[in-house]
Short mmCIF file of N, CA, C and O in Angstrom, two decimals:
data_model
loop_
_atom_site.label_atom_id
_atom_site.label_comp_id
_atom_site.label_asym_id
_atom_site.label_seq_id
_atom_site.Cartn_x
_atom_site.Cartn_y
_atom_site.Cartn_z
N MET A 251 94.08 130.29 112.67
CA MET A 251 94.75 128.79 112.49
C MET A 251 95.08 128.68 111.02
O MET A 251 96.10 128.00 110.56
N ALA A 252 94.46 129.56 110.12
CA ALA A 252 94.94 129.38 108.53
C ALA A 252 96.25 129.92 108.42
O ALA A 252 97.07 129.43 107.73
N SER A 253 96.88 130.86 109.28
CA SER A 253 98.17 131.33 108.92
C SER A 253 99.01 130.34 109.53
O SER A 253 100.24 130.10 108.96
N VAL A 254 98.79 129.69 110.46
CA VAL A 254 99.82 128.39 110.94
C VAL A 254 99.79 127.38 109.69
O VAL A 254 100.93 127.06 109.75
N ASN A 255 98.67 127.11 109.31
CA ASN A 255 98.81 126.11 108.12
C ASN A 255 99.43 126.39 106.99
O ASN A 255 100.25 125.69 106.23
N ALA A 256 99.34 127.87 106.64
CA ALA A 256 100.09 128.54 105.52
C ALA A 256 101.56 128.28 105.73
O ALA A 256 102.38 128.05 104.87
N ALA A 257 101.89 128.60 107.03
CA ALA A 257 103.24 128.62 107.47
C ALA A 257 103.90 126.98 107.31
O ALA A 257 104.92 126.77 106.86
N ALA A 258 102.95 126.03 107.58
CA ALA A 258 103.40 124.51 107.48
C ALA A 258 103.51 124.29 106.20
O ALA A 258 104.38 123.33 105.73
N ILE A 259 102.65 124.70 105.27
CA ILE A 259 102.83 124.47 103.86
C ILE A 259 104.16 124.95 103.34
O ILE A 259 104.92 124.39 102.49
N ARG A 260 104.47 126.36 103.59
CA ARG A 260 105.67 126.93 103.05
C ARG A 260 106.80 125.97 103.58
O ARG A 260 107.82 126.17 103.05
N ALA A 261 106.83 125.61 104.79
CA ALA A 261 107.91 125.04 105.57
C ALA A 261 108.24 123.83 104.75
O ALA A 261 109.25 123.32 104.42
N ALA A 262 107.12 122.95 104.67
CA ALA A 262 107.39 121.77 103.81
C ALA A 262 107.67 121.92 102.41
O ALA A 262 108.61 121.18 101.94
N ASP A 263 107.23 123.24 101.54
CA ASP A 263 107.85 123.19 100.46
C ASP A 263 109.36 123.45 100.47
O ASP A 263 110.24 122.95 99.49
N VAL A 264 109.67 124.40 101.22
CA VAL A 264 111.21 124.62 101.43
C VAL A 264 112.09 123.53 101.91
O VAL A 264 113.14 123.14 101.17
N LEU A 265 111.62 122.62 102.71
CA LEU A 265 112.19 121.40 103.13
C LEU A 265 112.43 120.45 101.72
O LEU A 265 113.37 119.92 101.59
N LEU A 266 111.22 120.36 101.19
CA LEU A 266 111.27 119.27 100.11
C LEU A 266 112.01 119.92 98.97
O LEU A 266 112.95 118.95 98.27
N ASN A 267 112.14 121.15 98.85
CA ASN A 267 113.17 121.72 97.82
C ASN A 267 114.63 121.45 98.24
O ASN A 267 115.41 121.28 97.34
N GLY A 268 114.83 121.58 99.52
CA GLY A 268 116.11 121.43 100.02
C GLY A 268 116.74 120.11 100.04
O GLY A 268 118.04 119.95 99.97
N VAL A 269 115.86 119.15 100.02
CA VAL A 269 116.41 117.73 100.37
C VAL A 269 116.23 117.01 98.85
O VAL A 269 116.38 115.63 99.05
N GLY A 270 116.12 117.73 97.94
CA GLY A 270 115.88 117.10 96.57
C GLY A 270 115.00 117.78 95.63
O GLY A 270 115.40 118.28 94.46
N GLY A 271 113.81 118.14 96.04
CA GLY A 271 112.95 118.86 95.33
C GLY A 271 112.86 118.63 93.78
O GLY A 271 112.82 119.48 92.79
N ARG A 272 112.59 117.15 93.59
CA ARG A 272 112.47 116.68 92.03
C ARG A 272 111.17 116.84 91.46
O ARG A 272 110.19 117.21 92.42
N GLN A 273 111.11 116.58 90.39
CA GLN A 273 109.65 116.56 89.68
C GLN A 273 109.44 115.34 89.20
O GLN A 273 110.10 114.57 88.73
N VAL A 274 108.16 114.65 89.47
CA VAL A 274 107.72 113.37 88.87
C VAL A 274 106.31 113.73 88.14
O VAL A 274 105.83 115.02 88.16
N LEU A 275 105.93 112.76 87.70
CA LEU A 275 104.72 113.08 86.87
C LEU A 275 103.35 112.05 87.36
O LEU A 275 103.76 110.92 87.62
N LEU A 276 102.20 112.48 87.43
CA LEU A 276 101.17 111.81 87.97
C LEU A 276 100.30 111.36 86.73
O LEU A 276 99.84 112.23 85.97
N ARG A 277 100.38 110.20 86.41
CA ARG A 277 99.44 109.75 85.26
C ARG A 277 97.89 109.48 85.50
O ARG A 277 97.77 108.55 86.42
N ALA A 278 97.15 109.99 85.01
CA ALA A 278 95.74 109.96 85.28
C ALA A 278 95.04 109.88 83.94
O ALA A 278 95.38 110.19 82.93
N PRO A 279 93.81 109.50 84.07
CA PRO A 279 92.99 109.51 82.83
C PRO A 279 92.56 110.80 82.21
O PRO A 279 92.35 111.69 82.97
N ALA A 280 92.58 111.01 80.97
CA ALA A 280 92.18 112.19 80.30
C ALA A 280 90.94 111.95 79.89
O ALA A 280 90.50 110.87 79.54
N PRO A 281 90.11 113.14 79.65
CA PRO A 281 88.90 112.93 79.26
C PRO A 281 88.81 112.20 77.65
O PRO A 281 89.73 112.65 76.89
N ALA A 282 88.01 111.53 77.34
CA ALA A 282 87.77 110.87 76.20
C ALA A 282 87.48 111.67 75.16
O ALA A 282 86.43 112.45 75.28
N ILE A 283 88.09 111.80 73.86
CA ILE A 283 87.90 112.53 72.78
C ILE A 283 87.54 111.65 71.61
O ILE A 283 88.59 111.03 71.06
N PRO A 284 86.34 111.69 71.11
CA PRO A 284 85.92 110.64 69.99
C PRO A 284 87.04 110.98 68.82
O PRO A 284 87.23 112.11 68.44
N ASP A 285 87.43 110.16 68.28
CA ASP A 285 88.25 110.00 66.95
C ASP A 285 87.15 109.66 65.74
O ASP A 285 86.60 108.68 65.76
N ASP A 286 87.41 110.53 64.86
CA ASP A 286 86.37 110.43 63.69
C ASP A 286 86.72 109.15 62.80
O ASP A 286 85.80 108.37 62.38
N ASP A 287 88.27 108.85 62.59
CA ASP A 287 88.42 107.83 61.84
C ASP A 287 88.38 106.37 62.35
O ASP A 287 87.91 105.50 61.76
N GLY A 288 88.54 106.21 63.62
CA GLY A 288 88.58 104.86 64.26
C GLY A 288 87.70 104.52 65.20
O GLY A 288 87.34 103.44 65.67
N GLU A 289 86.79 105.66 65.30
CA GLU A 289 85.54 105.18 66.53
C GLU A 289 84.41 104.77 65.97
O GLU A 289 83.42 105.59 65.98
N GLN A 290 84.38 103.52 65.27
CA GLN A 290 83.13 103.22 64.65
C GLN A 290 82.11 102.53 65.39
O GLN A 290 80.79 102.46 65.07
N LEU A 291 82.57 102.15 66.59
CA LEU A 291 81.45 101.58 67.58
C LEU A 291 80.92 102.68 68.60
O LEU A 291 80.15 102.28 69.49
N GLY A 292 81.36 103.80 68.35
CA GLY A 292 80.96 105.04 69.23
C GLY A 292 81.91 104.91 70.65
O GLY A 292 81.34 105.69 71.57
N LEU A 293 82.84 104.34 70.79
CA LEU A 293 83.77 104.35 71.95
C LEU A 293 84.95 105.07 71.65
O LEU A 293 85.57 105.05 70.56
N ALA A 294 85.27 105.99 72.57
CA ALA A 294 86.58 106.80 72.55
C ALA A 294 87.80 106.15 72.82
O ALA A 294 87.46 105.25 73.82
N THR A 295 88.91 106.28 72.42
CA THR A 295 89.95 105.54 72.72
C THR A 295 90.52 106.21 74.25
O THR A 295 90.71 107.59 74.18
N PRO A 296 90.85 105.48 75.18
CA PRO A 296 91.07 106.24 76.44
C PRO A 296 92.46 106.67 76.18
O PRO A 296 93.42 106.29 75.43
N GLN A 297 92.68 107.84 76.81
CA GLN A 297 93.82 108.71 76.80
C GLN A 297 94.37 108.81 78.24
O GLN A 297 93.71 108.71 79.20
N PHE A 298 95.60 109.24 78.37
CA PHE A 298 96.36 109.63 79.79
C PHE A 298 96.85 110.90 79.53
O PHE A 298 97.37 111.46 78.62
N GLN A 299 97.00 111.46 80.69
CA GLN A 299 97.60 112.84 81.03
C GLN A 299 98.39 112.68 82.12
O GLN A 299 98.28 112.22 83.03
N ASP A 300 99.63 113.17 81.87
CA ASP A 300 100.83 113.30 82.87
C ASP A 300 101.02 114.68 83.38
O ASP A 300 101.27 115.59 82.42
N SER A 301 100.75 114.71 84.51
CA SER A 301 100.67 116.03 85.23
C SER A 301 101.95 116.16 86.09
O SER A 301 102.09 115.24 86.93
N PRO A 302 102.70 117.33 86.05
CA PRO A 302 103.94 117.50 87.00
C PRO A 302 103.37 117.68 88.49
O PRO A 302 102.64 118.35 88.80
N LEU A 303 104.20 117.06 89.22
CA LEU A 303 104.17 117.38 90.80
C LEU A 303 105.58 117.61 91.15
O LEU A 303 106.61 116.71 91.02
N GLN A 304 105.82 118.79 91.75
CA GLN A 304 107.06 119.29 92.44
C GLN A 304 106.68 120.26 93.44
O GLN A 304 105.83 121.05 93.36
N PRO A 305 107.53 120.23 94.41
CA PRO A 305 108.65 119.38 94.76
C PRO A 305 108.12 118.21 95.44
O PRO A 305 107.20 118.19 96.17
N VAL A 306 109.08 117.04 95.39
CA VAL A 306 108.91 115.96 95.89
C VAL A 306 110.00 115.47 96.21
O VAL A 306 111.19 115.70 95.64
N VAL A 307 110.23 114.25 96.99
CA VAL A 307 111.19 113.73 97.65
C VAL A 307 110.80 112.14 97.56
O VAL A 307 109.88 111.80 97.88
N TYR A 308 111.66 111.42 96.74
CA TYR A 308 111.65 110.25 96.37
C TYR A 308 112.64 109.31 97.00
O TYR A 308 113.68 109.52 96.86
N ARG A 309 112.15 108.37 97.71
CA ARG A 309 113.25 107.35 98.00
C ARG A 309 112.88 105.72 98.36
O ARG A 309 111.45 105.64 98.30
N ARG A 310 113.74 104.96 98.49
CA ARG A 310 113.36 103.42 98.51
C ARG A 310 113.14 103.20 99.96
O ARG A 310 114.01 103.68 100.86
N ILE A 311 112.34 102.22 100.33
CA ILE A 311 111.97 102.09 101.76
C ILE A 311 112.54 100.68 102.06
O ILE A 311 112.43 99.59 100.89
N ARG A 312 113.37 100.35 102.84
CA ARG A 312 113.73 99.18 103.34
C ARG A 312 112.53 97.98 103.55
O ARG A 312 111.73 98.40 104.24
N PRO A 313 112.69 96.92 102.94
CA PRO A 313 111.43 95.89 103.15
C PRO A 313 111.55 95.25 104.42
O PRO A 313 112.63 95.28 105.21
N ARG A 314 110.48 95.22 105.02
CA ARG A 314 110.37 94.57 106.48
C ARG A 314 110.48 93.06 106.39
O ARG A 314 110.19 92.41 105.43
N ILE A 315 111.50 92.39 106.98
CA ILE A 315 111.71 91.17 107.22
C ILE A 315 110.78 90.49 107.88
O ILE A 315 110.55 90.77 109.05
N PRO A 316 110.15 89.37 107.37
CA PRO A 316 109.13 88.52 108.22
C PRO A 316 109.74 88.16 109.49
O PRO A 316 110.94 87.75 109.32
N SER A 317 108.99 88.04 110.37
CA SER A 317 109.28 87.62 111.71
C SER A 317 109.58 86.13 111.79
O SER A 317 110.32 85.42 112.39
N SER A 318 108.81 85.31 110.97
CA SER A 318 109.02 83.88 111.02
C SER A 318 109.73 83.32 109.68
O SER A 318 109.24 83.71 108.38
N PRO A 319 110.63 82.65 109.69
CA PRO A 319 111.48 82.01 108.37
C PRO A 319 110.48 80.97 107.64
O PRO A 319 110.67 81.04 106.45
N ALA A 320 109.67 80.54 108.50
CA ALA A 320 108.61 79.61 107.64
C ALA A 320 107.74 80.25 106.58
O ALA A 320 107.37 79.83 105.53
N THR A 321 107.45 81.53 107.03
CA THR A 321 106.71 82.41 106.19
C THR A 321 107.53 83.30 105.17
O THR A 321 106.90 84.27 104.54
N ALA A 322 108.96 83.15 105.24
CA ALA A 322 109.75 84.06 104.58
C ALA A 322 109.57 84.15 103.28
O ALA A 322 109.70 83.06 102.40
N LYS A 323 109.18 85.26 102.72
CA LYS A 323 108.95 85.64 101.19
C LYS A 323 109.70 86.86 101.12
O LYS A 323 109.72 87.64 101.81
N THR A 324 110.35 86.87 99.87
CA THR A 324 110.94 88.30 99.51
C THR A 324 110.00 89.36 99.32
O THR A 324 109.05 89.23 98.34
N PRO A 325 109.96 90.24 100.13
CA PRO A 325 108.87 91.36 100.14
C PRO A 325 109.29 92.14 98.73
O PRO A 325 110.28 92.29 98.37
N ALA A 326 108.11 92.75 98.30
CA ALA A 326 108.11 93.54 97.12
C ALA A 326 108.82 94.90 97.47
O ALA A 326 108.75 95.44 98.67
N THR A 327 109.65 95.43 96.72
CA THR A 327 110.39 96.59 96.89
C THR A 327 109.14 97.85 96.92
O THR A 327 108.50 97.79 95.97
N GLN A 328 109.32 98.71 97.92
CA GLN A 328 108.48 99.77 97.90
C GLN A 328 109.20 101.19 98.11
O GLN A 328 110.43 101.08 98.39
N TYR A 329 108.63 102.25 97.72
CA TYR A 329 109.13 103.26 97.51
C TYR A 329 108.25 104.35 98.23
O TYR A 329 106.84 104.22 98.34
N GLU A 330 108.81 105.54 98.73
CA GLU A 330 107.97 106.65 99.48
C GLU A 330 108.27 107.93 98.60
O GLU A 330 109.16 108.23 98.04
N LEU A 331 107.17 108.49 98.58
CA LEU A 331 106.99 109.79 97.82
C LEU A 331 106.53 110.94 98.64
O LEU A 331 105.22 110.79 99.05
N LEU A 332 107.30 111.94 98.94
CA LEU A 332 106.74 113.05 99.77
C LEU A 332 106.32 114.17 98.83
O LEU A 332 107.17 114.64 98.20
N ILE A 333 105.25 114.44 98.94
CA ILE A 333 104.73 115.67 97.90
C ILE A 333 104.01 117.07 98.86
O ILE A 333 103.45 116.61 99.57
N SER A 334 104.62 117.98 98.15
CA SER A 334 104.08 119.20 98.72
C SER A 334 102.38 119.29 98.49
O SER A 334 102.02 119.12 97.47
N ALA A 335 101.84 119.79 99.38
CA ALA A 335 100.51 120.07 99.34
C ALA A 335 100.29 121.11 98.31
O ALA A 335 99.05 121.09 97.84
N THR A 336 101.02 122.13 98.57
CA THR A 336 100.75 123.15 97.44
C THR A 336 100.57 122.56 95.88
O THR A 336 99.63 122.74 95.11
N ALA A 337 101.42 121.50 95.49
CA ALA A 337 101.37 120.97 94.14
C ALA A 337 100.00 120.09 94.13
O ALA A 337 99.52 120.19 92.97
N VAL A 338 99.84 119.49 95.14
CA VAL A 338 98.61 118.30 94.91
C VAL A 338 97.46 119.24 95.04
O VAL A 338 96.47 118.85 94.27
N ASN A 339 97.32 120.24 95.89
CA ASN A 339 96.11 121.03 95.75
C ASN A 339 96.02 121.91 94.41
O ASN A 339 94.89 122.04 93.70
N ALA A 340 96.97 122.37 93.81
CA ALA A 340 96.89 122.93 92.55
C ALA A 340 96.45 121.81 91.52
O ALA A 340 95.75 122.35 90.51
N LEU A 341 96.83 120.56 91.57
CA LEU A 341 96.53 119.62 90.47
C LEU A 341 94.93 119.32 90.73
O LEU A 341 94.24 119.10 89.79
N VAL A 342 94.63 119.08 92.10
CA VAL A 342 93.24 118.72 92.45
C VAL A 342 92.15 119.78 91.79
O VAL A 342 91.18 119.38 91.11
N SER A 343 92.50 121.18 91.87
CA SER A 343 91.71 122.02 91.17
C SER A 343 91.83 122.30 89.66
O SER A 343 90.68 122.46 89.24
N SER A 344 92.99 121.92 89.20
CA SER A 344 93.13 122.21 87.64
C SER A 344 92.46 120.99 86.96
O SER A 344 91.81 121.21 85.91
N LEU A 345 92.43 119.83 87.66
CA LEU A 345 91.80 118.64 87.11
C LEU A 345 90.40 118.43 87.41
O LEU A 345 89.72 117.39 86.89
N ALA A 346 89.72 119.43 88.41
CA ALA A 346 88.51 119.39 88.69
C ALA A 346 88.09 118.06 89.58
O ALA A 346 86.90 117.66 89.48
N TYR A 347 89.04 117.64 90.45
CA TYR A 347 88.73 116.68 91.36
C TYR A 347 88.00 117.32 92.49
O TYR A 347 88.52 118.39 92.83
N ASN A 348 87.32 116.56 93.40
CA ASN A 348 86.77 117.09 94.63
C ASN A 348 87.76 116.74 95.96
O ASN A 348 87.62 117.60 96.78
N SER A 349 88.71 116.13 95.77
CA SER A 349 89.81 115.89 96.75
C SER A 349 90.97 115.17 96.38
O SER A 349 90.92 114.51 95.21
N ALA A 350 92.04 115.27 97.07
CA ALA A 350 93.48 114.57 96.67
C ALA A 350 93.10 113.17 96.91
O ALA A 350 93.57 112.48 96.07
N ASP A 351 92.24 112.58 97.73
CA ASP A 351 91.96 111.25 97.86
C ASP A 351 91.47 110.54 96.32
O ASP A 351 91.79 109.41 96.06
N THR A 352 90.47 111.33 95.93
CA THR A 352 89.83 111.14 94.64
C THR A 352 90.90 110.99 93.57
O THR A 352 91.02 110.11 92.75
N LEU A 353 91.89 112.12 93.59
CA LEU A 353 92.79 112.17 92.45
C LEU A 353 93.81 110.93 92.61
O LEU A 353 94.19 110.34 91.52
N PHE A 354 94.27 110.44 93.77
CA PHE A 354 95.22 109.55 93.95
C PHE A 354 94.50 108.08 93.60
O PHE A 354 95.16 107.19 93.09
N ALA A 355 93.33 107.96 93.99
CA ALA A 355 92.50 106.74 93.67
C ALA A 355 92.15 106.46 92.10
O ALA A 355 92.32 105.24 91.69
N VAL A 356 91.97 107.54 91.40
CA VAL A 356 91.73 107.40 90.07
C VAL A 356 93.15 107.32 89.07
O VAL A 356 93.08 107.05 88.03
N ALA A 357 94.12 107.78 89.61
CA ALA A 357 95.54 107.88 88.87
C ALA A 357 96.04 106.38 88.85
O ALA A 357 95.62 105.57 89.43
N PHE A 358 96.68 106.25 87.51
CA PHE A 358 97.22 104.98 87.18
C PHE A 358 98.62 104.66 87.91
O PHE A 358 98.89 103.73 88.02
N GLY A 359 99.09 105.81 88.35
CA GLY A 359 100.32 105.53 88.93
C GLY A 359 101.30 107.00 88.83
O GLY A 359 100.83 108.04 88.32
N ILE A 360 102.58 107.00 89.40
CA ILE A 360 103.60 107.90 89.22
C ILE A 360 104.53 107.62 88.44
O ILE A 360 105.18 106.43 88.34
N LEU A 361 104.63 108.39 87.34
CA LEU A 361 105.87 108.22 86.46
C LEU A 361 107.20 108.72 86.99
O LEU A 361 107.51 110.06 86.96
N ILE A 362 108.30 107.97 87.49
CA ILE A 362 109.33 108.49 87.76
C ILE A 362 110.72 107.89 86.98
O ILE A 362 110.63 106.58 86.72
N ASP A 363 111.35 108.76 86.38
CA ASP A 363 112.41 108.08 85.34
C ASP A 363 112.14 107.11 84.35
O ASP A 363 112.53 106.02 84.26
N ASN A 364 110.95 107.39 83.75
CA ASN A 364 110.14 106.40 82.74
C ASN A 364 109.75 105.18 83.35
O ASN A 364 109.71 104.18 82.55
N VAL A 365 109.59 104.98 84.51
CA VAL A 365 108.87 103.93 85.18
C VAL A 365 107.74 104.34 85.86
O VAL A 365 107.68 105.27 86.75
N LEU A 366 106.58 103.56 85.32
CA LEU A 366 105.22 103.87 86.12
C LEU A 366 105.14 103.01 87.32
O LEU A 366 105.16 101.71 87.32
N LEU A 367 104.89 103.51 88.57
CA LEU A 367 104.99 102.96 89.92
C LEU A 367 103.57 103.19 90.28
O LEU A 367 102.82 104.06 90.21
N GLU A 368 103.12 102.00 90.87
CA GLU A 368 101.52 101.72 91.29
C GLU A 368 101.54 102.60 92.77
O GLU A 368 102.31 102.51 93.66
N ILE A 369 100.64 103.29 92.77
CA ILE A 369 100.33 103.95 94.28
C ILE A 369 99.58 102.93 95.14
O ILE A 369 98.34 102.31 94.79
N GLU A 370 100.28 102.34 96.21
CA GLU A 370 99.55 101.40 97.20
C GLU A 370 98.71 102.19 98.15
O GLU A 370 97.49 101.79 98.46
N SER A 371 99.10 103.28 98.58
CA SER A 371 98.46 104.06 99.52
C SER A 371 98.89 105.64 99.54
O SER A 371 99.91 105.91 99.04
N ALA A 372 97.83 106.29 99.91
CA ALA A 372 98.15 107.83 100.16
C ALA A 372 97.86 108.29 101.42
O ALA A 372 96.50 108.07 101.84
N THR A 373 98.43 109.07 102.07
CA THR A 373 98.14 109.74 103.49
C THR A 373 98.55 111.15 103.47
O THR A 373 99.45 111.38 102.64
N CYS A 374 98.22 111.85 104.32
CA CYS A 374 98.66 113.26 104.50
C CYS A 374 98.81 113.61 105.99
O CYS A 374 98.38 112.96 106.85
N SER A 375 99.76 114.54 105.96
CA SER A 375 99.91 115.11 107.43
C SER A 375 99.35 116.45 107.40
O SER A 375 99.32 117.15 106.54
N GLU A 376 98.40 116.63 108.48
CA GLU A 376 97.80 117.90 108.72
C GLU A 376 98.14 118.71 109.79
O GLU A 376 98.59 118.34 110.93
N LEU A 377 97.81 119.83 109.66
CA LEU A 377 98.03 121.03 110.82
C LEU A 377 96.74 121.78 110.82
O LEU A 377 96.47 122.33 109.73
N GLY A 378 96.09 121.73 111.92
CA GLY A 378 94.81 122.64 111.93
C GLY A 378 93.58 122.14 110.78
O GLY A 378 92.99 122.79 110.53
N GLY A 379 93.76 120.78 110.74
CA GLY A 379 92.52 120.31 109.93
C GLY A 379 92.94 120.38 108.20
O GLY A 379 92.20 120.09 107.60
N ALA A 380 94.03 120.91 107.97
CA ALA A 380 94.37 121.09 106.49
C ALA A 380 95.69 120.40 106.18
O ALA A 380 96.72 120.59 106.83
N PRO A 381 95.77 119.60 105.26
CA PRO A 381 97.07 118.95 105.06
C PRO A 381 98.25 119.86 104.39
O PRO A 381 98.05 121.13 103.84
N TYR A 382 99.45 119.82 104.59
CA TYR A 382 100.54 120.33 104.33
C TYR A 382 101.44 119.52 103.61
O TYR A 382 102.33 119.84 102.73
N LEU A 383 101.36 118.13 103.63
CA LEU A 383 102.32 117.18 103.14
C LEU A 383 101.65 115.97 102.86
O LEU A 383 100.75 115.37 103.51
N TYR A 384 101.97 115.27 101.60
CA TYR A 384 101.24 113.94 101.13
C TYR A 384 102.35 112.99 101.18
O TYR A 384 103.53 113.15 100.77
N ARG A 385 102.03 111.73 101.57
CA ARG A 385 102.96 110.74 101.51
C ARG A 385 102.46 109.47 100.81
O ARG A 385 101.23 109.12 101.29
N LEU A 386 102.91 109.22 99.69
CA LEU A 386 102.57 108.04 98.77
C LEU A 386 103.30 106.86 98.95
O LEU A 386 104.77 107.09 98.87
N LEU A 387 102.89 105.76 99.05
CA LEU A 387 103.55 104.40 99.18
C LEU A 387 103.61 103.80 97.58
O LEU A 387 102.41 103.68 97.34
N LEU A 388 104.54 103.57 97.25
CA LEU A 388 104.32 103.14 95.58
C LEU A 388 104.97 101.90 95.74
O LEU A 388 105.97 101.36 96.26
N ARG A 389 104.68 100.97 94.59
CA ARG A 389 105.26 99.65 94.28
C ARG A 389 105.67 99.82 92.93
O ARG A 389 105.20 100.25 91.88
N ALA A 390 106.83 98.95 92.72
CA ALA A 390 107.52 98.87 91.40
C ALA A 390 106.63 97.78 90.52
O ALA A 390 106.11 96.97 91.18
N PRO A 391 106.58 97.94 89.37
CA PRO A 391 105.84 96.96 88.28
C PRO A 391 106.47 95.55 88.56
O PRO A 391 107.67 95.68 89.02
N GLN A 392 105.77 94.69 88.42
CA GLN A 392 106.01 93.38 88.65
C GLN A 392 107.36 92.78 87.83
O GLN A 392 108.09 92.21 88.56
N ALA A 393 107.70 93.24 86.67
CA ALA A 393 109.03 93.02 85.99
C ALA A 393 110.20 93.51 86.83
O ALA A 393 111.44 93.03 86.47
N LEU A 394 110.12 94.64 87.55
CA LEU A 394 111.17 95.26 88.16
C LEU A 394 111.18 94.73 89.67
O LEU A 394 112.30 95.05 90.47
N ARG A 395 110.32 93.93 90.26
CA ARG A 395 110.46 93.61 91.55
C ARG A 395 111.43 92.68 91.83
O ARG A 395 111.78 91.76 90.93
N THR A 396 112.13 92.80 92.89
CA THR A 396 113.13 91.85 93.45
C THR A 396 112.93 90.68 94.38
O THR A 396 111.88 90.93 95.17
#
């Protein structure tokens, strides 16, 4: 079954590269490093690290229109990001997280074209119990929402 999963991962990588294959950055907390000059209270300044993820496919999702005009409210713009499991697995191991779920839960968001998008949810597609593709639903910052 491992060879079937490896084939699914390779197929996902090829498809993602073929339909866009762009790179985005995952913004996550970096280990705090004390600064001798400004850390008088013993607290380290929080830092961020941007880690590349590729290949990915990024697209805008059409907002769902409410069924009732009485509750009609302009839905927030959402985006979908499809990510290769190869990229996610490499990042999980290099940043020493125990799972992709933990990685996406602690991340501040995804940086795309200098805009930080919030991760609303993360799911994966699996074959034989192992993921081959991750799907993130992203939300635009409040200032960019329509």
